[in-house]
Amino acid sequence: MEDQGIKGKRLLFFPLPLQGHITPILQLANILHLKGFSITIILADNFSTTFDNIRANYPHFTFHTIYDGLSEDDKAKTDIDALFLLSLFNQRCVPHFTEALRELVLEDSNIVCLLSDSILHFTKAVADRFKLPRLVLRTGGVCSLLVFAAIPLLINKAYSPLQGMESVQEEAVEELPPYRVKDLPLFKTCNVDALYQVIEGMIRETKASSGLILNSFEQLEQFSMSKLRGDFPIPIFPIGPFHSHFPASSSSLMSQDQTSISWLDTKPPKSVIYISFGSVAAIEVNDFLEIAWGLANSNHPFLWVVRPGLICGSEWIELLPSEFLETVDGRGHIVKWAPQQQVLAHPAVGAFWTHNGWNSTLESICEGVPMICMPCFGDQMVNARYVSHVWKVGVQLENGLKRTNIENAIRTLMEDEEGKQIKERMLELKEKANLCLKTGGSSYESLRSLTSYISSF
Ligand code: UDP
């Protein structure tokens, strides 16, 4: 029955071409392809991003490339202020995306809907022009989506969440438990108004969409899900964790260093700390050196992803002193980019020191790896609060990035009784993540609903 409704139907996907966004949308496309839909991915080019790896890894998809509309001048602005990109993209891409949709819809009458990243809110008006239903993918958690939706309220109550408020960082936000002021999304941008507009557009056009797909699962964010259902009166499909629907898929925009795995093979079970701060976050030189010495002083083995561009004003690891390199020789392995899912699944990994991007957080939960949380910006603060204070499956690095704090956090997780309890809770959460995808599980059922919903278009 289901197959009859799906056969020949084509879905259009439009990702935001950043690593943490393109990965889940390609995974979603893969999940729906496995159900029998044909897939076209519209890629916005000119982000100085190369999509070769993606094209090679998804030969079963059709790709349609468009110009993102950003001029050299725009790119110079977004190099200085990366978040401004989100605002400019929503403006500049409109004519190019409209043209693409016109062409694709004319060419293929089997196209039944558009699935767009929620941040690309301009796509709603364009889809409406072509009478195409538009579903939205929220690539982050429900918890942070609700905080974004509450920003007008927070501003009214005199919080200024996007900029931080130094004097009241530790205070509870009474209107929005379980957050303290310092857990509210922080964005370093010169264009706060532009960013507010993007968030406001994302919330408005998500509420006006034909449906919301979530890379999360009921048992992980139960309370947030029921609030979401009250506030967003549209069909909602929590079908995550996406990456667990299949053994492995690669949508990495950077090449992954496989020595990570051969190095881990030489280490005892649960002994290694894996450190990565994702594809966007940047840190100051001083923090980089504190991290290095914190790791060295902990005496635990570590696998550290130092992405080129991670350290402000430095190419890569040239600032590490030779004394550090001698101290950690054989005990530490540094790579530019790792096969993260494989790393987290490796038996040698005992803890993940993360910036708490949503994908990293979910990947860690699915492998049952406890976290050390070091959120850097945006929704990461909200995710970290959930990890450390709601699910209690990690510890947050508080009170500054000092080598002694780092050493203490590592010891808590790897050696203390508290760490043992954190591990136990993490294994329970991992089990819930496994169960939701099994026959009859919440994400399994939600995917069935999504599939029949799309088939009805
Ligand atoms: N990732 C990876 N190799 C690395 C670091 C990260 O493949 O060395 C992947 C990771 O598995 C995740 C994504 O990059 O799927 C990062 O997404 P996340 O939402 O965690 O953070 P963002 O990069 O958006 O800040």
Tab-separated table of N, CA, C and O in Angstrom, residues 1 9 31 107 166-167 208 236 240 255 265 281 320 372:
chain	number	residue	atom	x	y	z
A	1	MET	N	0.847	-1.208	0.000
A	1	MET	CA	0.000	0.000	0.000
A	1	MET	C	0.882	1.256	0.000
A	1	MET	O	0.731	2.126	-0.833
A	9	LYS	N	7.544	9.259	-6.812
A	9	LYS	CA	7.481	10.603	-6.224
A	9	LYS	C	8.874	11.129	-5.895
A	9	LYS	O	9.714	10.391	-5.390
A	31	ILE	N	17.097	8.444	4.465
A	31	ILE	CA	16.035	7.684	5.147
A	31	ILE	C	14.809	7.605	4.228
A	31	ILE	O	14.210	6.539	4.051
A	107	GLU	N	10.083	20.779	-15.172
A	107	GLU	CA	10.704	19.592	-15.763
A	107	GLU	C	10.089	18.294	-15.271
A	107	GLU	O	10.047	17.300	-15.978
A	166	GLU	N	26.966	40.102	31.481
A	166	GLU	CA	28.065	39.661	32.344
A	166	GLU	C	27.700	39.548	33.826
A	166	GLU	O	28.024	38.570	34.480
A	167	SER	N	26.942	40.538	34.366
A	167	SER	CA	26.771	40.595	35.818
A	167	SER	C	25.807	39.545	36.367
A	167	SER	O	25.853	39.224	37.540
A	208	ALA	N	4.211	28.113	9.898
A	208	ALA	CA	3.341	28.165	8.715
A	208	ALA	C	3.617	27.022	7.738
A	208	ALA	O	3.023	26.955	6.665
A	236	ILE	N	4.066	17.209	13.408
A	236	ILE	CA	5.455	17.170	13.901
A	236	ILE	C	5.949	15.722	13.896
A	236	ILE	O	5.248	14.820	14.370
A	240	GLY	N	14.362	11.015	14.835
A	240	GLY	CA	15.787	10.805	15.064
A	240	GLY	C	16.057	9.669	16.034
A	240	GLY	O	15.122	9.077	16.569
A	255	SER	N	38.106	16.026	4.632
A	255	SER	CA	38.517	14.629	4.603
A	255	SER	C	38.856	14.158	6.026
A	255	SER	O	39.477	14.880	6.807
A	265	ASP	N	42.962	1.943	18.118
A	265	ASP	CA	43.096	0.474	18.218
A	265	ASP	C	44.194	0.070	19.201
A	265	ASP	O	44.191	-1.037	19.730
A	281	ALA	N	33.094	26.530	15.522
A	281	ALA	CA	33.585	27.222	16.727
A	281	ALA	C	35.064	27.577	16.593
A	281	ALA	O	35.842	26.850	15.962
A	320	LEU	N	51.945	24.986	19.701
A	320	LEU	CA	52.154	24.046	20.813
A	320	LEU	C	53.636	23.951	21.147
A	320	LEU	O	54.458	23.662	20.271
A	372	ILE	N	32.148	15.987	28.356
A	372	ILE	CA	32.593	17.207	29.024
A	372	ILE	C	32.093	18.326	28.111
A	372	ILE	O	32.399	18.334	26.914
